[in-house]
PDB file of N, CA and C in Angstrom:
ATOM      1  N   THR W   1     -74.481  55.024  23.701  1.00 94.00           N
ATOM      2  CA  THR W   1     -73.554  54.165  23.949  1.00 94.00           C
ATOM      3  C   THR W   1     -73.742  53.086  24.559  1.00 94.00           C
ATOM      4  N   HIS W   2     -73.224  51.833  24.087  1.00 97.00           N
ATOM      5  CA  HIS W   2     -72.960  50.375  24.584  1.00 97.00           C
ATOM      6  C   HIS W   2     -72.038  49.788  24.852  1.00 97.00           C
ATOM      7  N   THR W   3     -71.554  48.134  25.394  1.00 98.00           N
ATOM      8  CA  THR W   3     -70.388  47.846  25.661  1.00 98.00           C
ATOM      9  C   THR W   3     -70.960  46.335  25.486  1.00 98.00           C
ATOM     10  N   VAL W   4     -70.078  45.280  25.136  1.00 98.00           N
ATOM     11  CA  VAL W   4     -69.920  43.444  25.150  1.00 98.00           C
ATOM     12  C   VAL W   4     -69.098  43.312  26.633  1.00 98.00           C
ATOM     13  N   THR W   5     -69.663  43.184  27.288  1.00 98.00           N
ATOM     14  CA  THR W   5     -69.013  42.817  28.675  1.00 98.00           C
ATOM     15  C   THR W   5     -68.995  41.664  28.732  1.00 98.00           C
ATOM     16  N   ASP W   6     -68.590  40.627  29.268  1.00 98.00           N
ATOM     17  CA  ASP W   6     -68.505  39.100  29.640  1.00 98.00           C
ATOM     18  C   ASP W   6     -67.474  39.285  30.507  1.00 98.00           C
ATOM     19  N   ASP W   7     -67.632  40.387  31.418  1.00 97.00           N
ATOM     20  CA  ASP W   7     -66.998  39.764  33.139  1.00 97.00           C
ATOM     21  C   ASP W   7     -67.459  39.524  34.148  1.00 97.00           C
ATOM     22  N   PRO W   8     -67.257  38.546  34.850  1.00 95.00           N
ATOM     23  CA  PRO W   8     -68.005  38.462  36.059  1.00 95.00           C
ATOM     24  C   PRO W   8     -67.662  39.333  37.277  1.00 95.00           C
ATOM     25  N   LYS W   9     -66.506  39.790  37.207  1.00 96.00           N
ATOM     26  CA  LYS W   9     -66.305  41.353  38.102  1.00 96.00           C
ATOM     27  C   LYS W   9     -66.714  42.360  37.967  1.00 96.00           C
ATOM     28  N   ALA W  10     -67.150  42.788  36.304  1.00 97.00           N
ATOM     29  CA  ALA W  10     -68.044  43.500  36.316  1.00 97.00           C
ATOM     30  C   ALA W  10     -69.025  43.635  36.731  1.00 97.00           C
ATOM     31  N   ALA W  11     -69.798  42.844  36.322  1.00 98.00           N
ATOM     32  CA  ALA W  11     -71.549  42.668  36.502  1.00 98.00           C
ATOM     33  C   ALA W  11     -72.222  42.588  37.787  1.00 98.00           C
ATOM     34  N   ALA W  12     -73.228  43.557  37.953  1.00 97.00           N
ATOM     35  CA  ALA W  12     -74.090  43.581  39.020  1.00 97.00           C
ATOM     36  C   ALA W  12     -74.707  42.647  39.670  1.00 97.00           C
ATOM     37  N   ASP W  13     -75.116  41.313  38.816  1.00 97.00           N
ATOM     38  CA  ASP W  13     -75.426  40.604  38.468  1.00 97.00           C
ATOM     39  C   ASP W  13     -74.832  39.377  37.917  1.00 97.00           C
ATOM     40  N   PRO W  14     -73.641  38.988  38.861  1.00 93.00           N
ATOM     41  CA  PRO W  14     -73.303  37.552  38.160  1.00 93.00           C
ATOM     42  C   PRO W  14     -74.594  36.695  37.131  1.00 93.00           C
ATOM     43  N   ALA W  15     -74.456  36.695  37.174  1.00 96.00           N
ATOM     44  CA  ALA W  15     -75.838  35.251  36.464  1.00 96.00           C
ATOM     45  C   ALA W  15     -75.552  36.219  34.910  1.00 96.00           C
ATOM     46  N   ASP W  16     -74.972  36.942  35.569  1.00 98.00           N
ATOM     47  CA  ASP W  16     -75.311  38.401  33.554  1.00 98.00           C
ATOM     48  C   ASP W  16     -74.137  38.133  32.918  1.00 98.00           C
ATOM     49  N   ALA W  17     -72.889  37.928  33.763  1.00 98.00           N
ATOM     50  CA  ALA W  17     -71.920  37.538  33.171  1.00 98.00           C
ATOM     51  C   ALA W  17     -71.155  36.214  33.145  1.00 98.00           C
ATOM     52  N   VAL W  18     -71.633  35.285  32.155  1.00 96.00           N
ATOM     53  CA  VAL W  18     -71.212  33.718  32.632  1.00 96.00           C
ATOM     54  C   VAL W  18     -70.080  32.964  31.294  1.00 96.00           C
ATOM     55  N   LEU W  19     -68.862  32.223  32.046  1.00 97.00           N
ATOM     56  CA  LEU W  19     -68.275  32.263  31.248  1.00 97.00           C
ATOM     57  C   LEU W  19     -68.125  30.944  30.525  1.00 97.00           C
ATOM     58  N   PRO W  20     -68.005  29.731  29.601  1.00 96.00           N
ATOM     59  CA  PRO W  20     -67.784  28.012  29.786  1.00 96.00           C
ATOM     60  C   PRO W  20     -66.385  27.755  30.386  1.00 96.00           C
ATOM     61  N   ALA W  21     -66.045  27.222  30.519  1.00 94.00           N
ATOM     62  CA  ALA W  21     -64.303  26.647  31.942  1.00 94.00           C
ATOM     63  C   ALA W  21     -63.569  27.050  30.626  1.00 94.00           C
ATOM     64  N   GLY W  22     -62.495  27.659  31.502  1.00 92.00           N
ATOM     65  CA  GLY W  22     -61.130  27.993  30.012  1.00 92.00           C
ATOM     66  C   GLY W  22     -61.807  28.909  29.365  1.00 92.00           C
ATOM     67  N   GLY W  23     -63.033  29.931  29.287  1.00 94.00           N
ATOM     68  CA  GLY W  23     -63.262  30.571  28.866  1.00 94.00           C
ATOM     69  C   GLY W  23     -62.965  32.298  29.064  1.00 94.00           C
ATOM     70  N   ILE W  24     -62.458  33.300  28.905  1.00 95.00           N
ATOM     71  CA  ILE W  24     -61.736  34.662  29.340  1.00 95.00           C
ATOM     72  C   ILE W  24     -62.152  35.613  28.845  1.00 95.00           C
ATOM     73  N   ALA W  25     -62.792  36.265  29.839  1.00 97.00           N
ATOM     74  CA  ALA W  25     -63.108  37.565  30.054  1.00 97.00           C
ATOM     75  C   ALA W  25     -63.218  38.956  29.424  1.00 97.00           C
ATOM     76  N   PHE W  26     -63.798  39.376  28.954  1.00 97.00           N
ATOM     77  CA  PHE W  26     -63.920  40.357  27.596  1.00 97.00           C
ATOM     78  C   PHE W  26     -64.563  41.487  28.215  1.00 97.00           C
ATOM     79  N   ASP W  27     -63.894  42.911  27.772  1.00 98.00           N
ATOM     80  CA  ASP W  27     -65.107  43.632  27.653  1.00 98.00           C
ATOM     81  C   ASP W  27     -64.559  44.510  26.639  1.00 98.00           C
ATOM     82  N   SER W  28     -65.959  45.052  25.629  1.00 98.00           N
ATOM     83  CA  SER W  28     -65.563  45.530  24.590  1.00 98.00           C
ATOM     84  C   SER W  28     -64.658  47.144  24.351  1.00 98.00           C
ATOM     85  N   GLY W  29     -65.268  47.892  26.112  1.00 98.00           N
ATOM     86  CA  GLY W  29     -65.490  49.610  26.168  1.00 98.00           C
ATOM     87  C   GLY W  29     -66.517  50.302  25.502  1.00 98.00           C
ATOM     88  N   ASP W  30     -67.071  51.283  25.944  1.00 98.00           N
ATOM     89  CA  ASP W  30     -67.518  52.011  24.650  1.00 98.00           C
ATOM     90  C   ASP W  30     -67.757  52.264  23.302  1.00 98.00           C
ATOM     91  N   ILE W  31     -68.575  51.425  22.723  1.00 98.00           N
ATOM     92  CA  ILE W  31     -68.763  51.623  21.272  1.00 98.00           C
ATOM     93  C   ILE W  31     -70.236  52.520  20.936  1.00 98.00           C
ATOM     94  N   PRO W  32     -69.568  54.174  20.297  1.00 95.00           N
ATOM     95  CA  PRO W  32     -70.051  54.728  19.958  1.00 95.00           C
ATOM     96  C   PRO W  32     -71.275  54.497  18.640  1.00 95.00           C
ATOM     97  N   ALA W  33     -72.788  55.042  19.065  1.00 94.00           N
ATOM     98  CA  ALA W  33     -73.349  54.948  18.012  1.00 94.00           C
ATOM     99  C   ALA W  33     -72.958  54.839  16.626  1.00 94.00           C
ATOM    100  N   GLY W  34     -73.306  53.291  15.660  1.00 95.00           N
ATOM    101  CA  GLY W  34     -72.894  53.747  14.647  1.00 95.00           C
ATOM    102  C   GLY W  34     -71.387  52.381  14.252  1.00 95.00           C
ATOM    103  N   GLU W  35     -70.776  53.140  15.388  1.00 97.00           N
ATOM    104  CA  GLU W  35     -69.694  51.245  15.506  1.00 97.00           C
ATOM    105  C   GLU W  35     -69.721  50.184  15.671  1.00 97.00           C
ATOM    106  N   VAL W  36     -69.064  49.506  15.158  1.00 96.00           N
ATOM    107  CA  VAL W  36     -68.830  47.790  15.277  1.00 96.00           C
ATOM    108  C   VAL W  36     -67.723  47.287  16.424  1.00 96.00           C
ATOM    109  N   TYR W  37     -68.271  46.240  17.339  1.00 97.00           N
ATOM    110  CA  TYR W  37     -67.196  45.438  17.898  1.00 97.00           C
ATOM    111  C   TYR W  37     -67.456  43.689  17.023  1.00 97.00           C
ATOM    112  N   LEU W  38     -66.620  43.124  16.939  1.00 97.00           N
ATOM    113  CA  LEU W  38     -65.990  42.370  17.013  1.00 97.00           C
ATOM    114  C   LEU W  38     -65.241  41.777  18.361  1.00 97.00           C
ATOM    115  N   HIS W  39     -65.659  40.325  18.133  1.00 96.00           N
ATOM    116  CA  HIS W  39     -64.559  39.672  18.709  1.00 96.00           C
ATOM    117  C   HIS W  39     -64.299  38.033  18.781  1.00 96.00           C
ATOM    118  N   GLN W  40     -63.474  37.364  18.356  1.00 95.00           N
ATOM    119  CA  GLN W  40     -63.690  36.321  18.477  1.00 95.00           C
ATOM    120  C   GLN W  40     -63.218  35.344  19.441  1.00 95.00           C
ATOM    121  N   PHE W  41     -64.587  34.152  19.832  1.00 94.00           N
ATOM    122  CA  PHE W  41     -64.264  32.916  20.526  1.00 94.00           C
ATOM    123  C   PHE W  41     -63.257  31.625  20.051  1.00 94.00           C
ATOM    124  N   MET W  42     -62.266  32.111  20.768  1.00 91.00           N
ATOM    125  CA  MET W  42     -61.661  30.939  20.683  1.00 91.00           C
ATOM    126  C   MET W  42     -62.631  29.972  21.487  1.00 91.00           C
ATOM    127  N   MET W  43     -62.916  29.701  22.400  1.00 94.00           N
ATOM    128  CA  MET W  43     -63.790  28.108  22.963  1.00 94.00           C
ATOM    129  C   MET W  43     -64.991  28.321  23.199  1.00 94.00           C
ATOM    130  N   PRO W  44     -64.994  26.629  22.485  1.00 96.00           N
ATOM    131  CA  PRO W  44     -66.420  26.551  22.565  1.00 96.00           C
ATOM    132  C   PRO W  44     -66.964  26.464  23.793  1.00 96.00           C
ATOM    133  N   GLY W  45     -68.596  27.038  23.322  1.00 97.00           N
ATOM    134  CA  GLY W  45     -69.498  26.994  25.307  1.00 97.00           C
ATOM    135  C   GLY W  45     -70.136  27.975  24.694  1.00 97.00           C
ATOM    136  N   THR W  46     -71.070  28.346  25.988  1.00 97.00           N
ATOM    137  CA  THR W  46     -72.036  29.386  26.333  1.00 97.00           C
ATOM    138  C   THR W  46     -71.518  30.459  27.317  1.00 97.00           C
ATOM    139  N   TYR W  47     -71.866  31.847  26.550  1.00 98.00           N
ATOM    140  CA  TYR W  47     -71.373  32.831  26.983  1.00 98.00           C
ATOM    141  C   TYR W  47     -72.340  33.921  27.321  1.00 98.00           C
ATOM    142  N   ARG W  48     -72.345  34.580  28.494  1.00 98.00           N
ATOM    143  CA  ARG W  48     -74.420  35.051  28.686  1.00 98.00           C
ATOM    144  C   ARG W  48     -73.142  36.473  29.030  1.00 98.00           C
ATOM    145  N   TYR W  49     -73.399  37.508  28.005  1.00 98.00           N
ATOM    146  CA  TYR W  49     -73.023  39.031  28.798  1.00 98.00           C
ATOM    147  C   TYR W  49     -73.711  39.906  28.450  1.00 98.00           C
ATOM    148  N   PHE W  50     -73.319  41.172  29.261  1.00 98.00           N
ATOM    149  CA  PHE W  50     -74.475  42.506  28.781  1.00 98.00           C
ATOM    150  C   PHE W  50     -73.556  43.741  28.556  1.00 98.00           C
ATOM    151  N   CYS W  51     -74.365  44.994  28.543  1.00 98.00           N
ATOM    152  CA  CYS W  51     -73.924  46.361  28.328  1.00 98.00           C
ATOM    153  C   CYS W  51     -73.502  46.495  29.815  1.00 98.00           C
ATOM    154  N   ARG W  52     -72.432  46.961  30.261  1.00 98.00           N
ATOM    155  CA  ARG W  52     -72.051  48.271  31.283  1.00 98.00           C
ATOM    156  C   ARG W  52     -73.024  49.407  32.080  1.00 98.00           C
ATOM    157  N   HIS W  53     -73.289  49.674  30.274  1.00 97.00           N
ATOM    158  CA  HIS W  53     -74.381  51.200  31.060  1.00 97.00           C
ATOM    159  C   HIS W  53     -76.497  50.658  31.162  1.00 97.00           C
ATOM    160  N   HIS W  54     -76.325  49.492  30.597  1.00 98.00           N
ATOM    161  CA  HIS W  54     -77.766  49.302  30.440  1.00 98.00           C
ATOM    162  C   HIS W  54     -78.198  48.043  30.970  1.00 98.00           C
ATOM    163  N   GLU W  55     -77.184  46.764  31.890  1.00 98.00           N
ATOM    164  CA  GLU W  55     -77.088  45.723  32.084  1.00 98.00           C
ATOM    165  C   GLU W  55     -79.226  45.996  33.608  1.00 98.00           C
ATOM    166  N   GLY W  56     -78.826  46.960  34.145  1.00 97.00           N
ATOM    167  CA  GLY W  56     -80.027  47.057  35.120  1.00 97.00           C
ATOM    168  C   GLY W  56     -80.921  46.849  34.271  1.00 97.00           C
ATOM    169  N   ASP W  57     -81.314  47.911  33.001  1.00 97.00           N
ATOM    170  CA  ASP W  57     -82.354  47.523  32.462  1.00 97.00           C
ATOM    171  C   ASP W  57     -82.617  46.470  31.480  1.00 97.00           C
ATOM    172  N   GLY W  58     -81.760  45.106  31.592  1.00 97.00           N
ATOM    173  CA  GLY W  58     -81.949  43.935  30.978  1.00 97.00           C
ATOM    174  C   GLY W  58     -81.754  43.927  29.820  1.00 97.00           C
ATOM    175  N   MET W  59     -80.491  44.389  29.165  1.00 98.00           N
ATOM    176  CA  MET W  59     -79.568  44.509  28.252  1.00 98.00           C
ATOM    177  C   MET W  59     -78.250  43.287  28.609  1.00 98.00           C
ATOM    178  N   VAL W  60     -78.959  42.243  28.590  1.00 98.00           N
ATOM    179  CA  VAL W  60     -78.023  40.716  28.169  1.00 98.00           C
ATOM    180  C   VAL W  60     -78.567  40.166  28.025  1.00 98.00           C
ATOM    181  N   ALA W  61     -77.652  39.205  27.253  1.00 98.00           N
ATOM    182  CA  ALA W  61     -77.688  38.078  25.227  1.00 98.00           C
ATOM    183  C   ALA W  61     -76.684  36.966  25.704  1.00 98.00           C
ATOM    184  N   THR W  62     -77.147  36.030  25.328  1.00 98.00           N
ATOM    185  CA  THR W  62     -76.506  34.350  25.291  1.00 98.00           C
ATOM    186  C   THR W  62     -76.145  33.943  23.747  1.00 98.00           C
ATOM    187  N   ILE W  63     -74.876  34.029  24.181  1.00 97.00           N
ATOM    188  CA  ILE W  63     -74.247  32.869  22.878  1.00 97.00           C
ATOM    189  C   ILE W  63     -73.928  31.831  23.113  1.00 97.00           C
ATOM    190  N   VAL W  64     -73.454  30.883  22.031  1.00 97.00           N
ATOM    191  CA  VAL W  64     -73.085  29.908  22.177  1.00 97.00           C
ATOM    192  C   VAL W  64     -71.995  29.732  21.129  1.00 97.00           C
ATOM    193  N   VAL W  65     -71.154  29.189  21.611  1.00 96.00           N
ATOM    194  CA  VAL W  65     -70.103  28.723  20.433  1.00 96.00           C
ATOM    195  C   VAL W  65     -69.692  27.693  20.262  1.00 96.00           C
ATOM    196  N   GLU W  66     -70.256  26.771  19.471  1.00 95.00           N
ATOM    197  CA  GLU W  66     -69.884  25.234  19.073  1.00 95.00           C
ATOM    198  C   GLU W  66     -68.283  24.910  18.162  1.00 95.00           C
ATOM    199  N   PRO W  67     -68.122  24.161  18.948  1.00 91.00           N
ATOM    200  CA  PRO W  67     -66.434  23.288  18.474  1.00 91.00           C
ATOM    201  C   PRO W  67     -66.834  23.481  16.950  1.00 91.00           C
ATOM    202  N   ALA W  68     -65.587  23.989  16.631  1.00 85.00           N
ATOM    203  CA  ALA W  68     -65.210  23.481  15.364  1.00 85.00           C
ATOM    204  C   ALA W  68     -65.085  21.951  14.866  1.00 85.00           C
ATOM    205  N   SER W  69     -65.995  22.249  13.395  1.00 80.00           N
ATOM    206  CA  SER W  69     -65.825  20.300  13.080  1.00 80.00           C
ATOM    207  C   SER W  69     -65.021  20.382  12.309  1.00 80.00           C
TER     208      SER W  69
END
């Protein structure tokens, strides 16, 4: 089970949850094996997110959302 979490309040290390100015925190909740989580980013910028269950193991990633052209 994993999560996709970008909520600075939920991160053990604040550097693991970065939102662009005006970005809204999100959390997928538990995603069971074989399931999919979709998130629509409404604000361009850099998002750093983590898995709540595996943040301490380094399960952290970054996505850059470009402005619509």
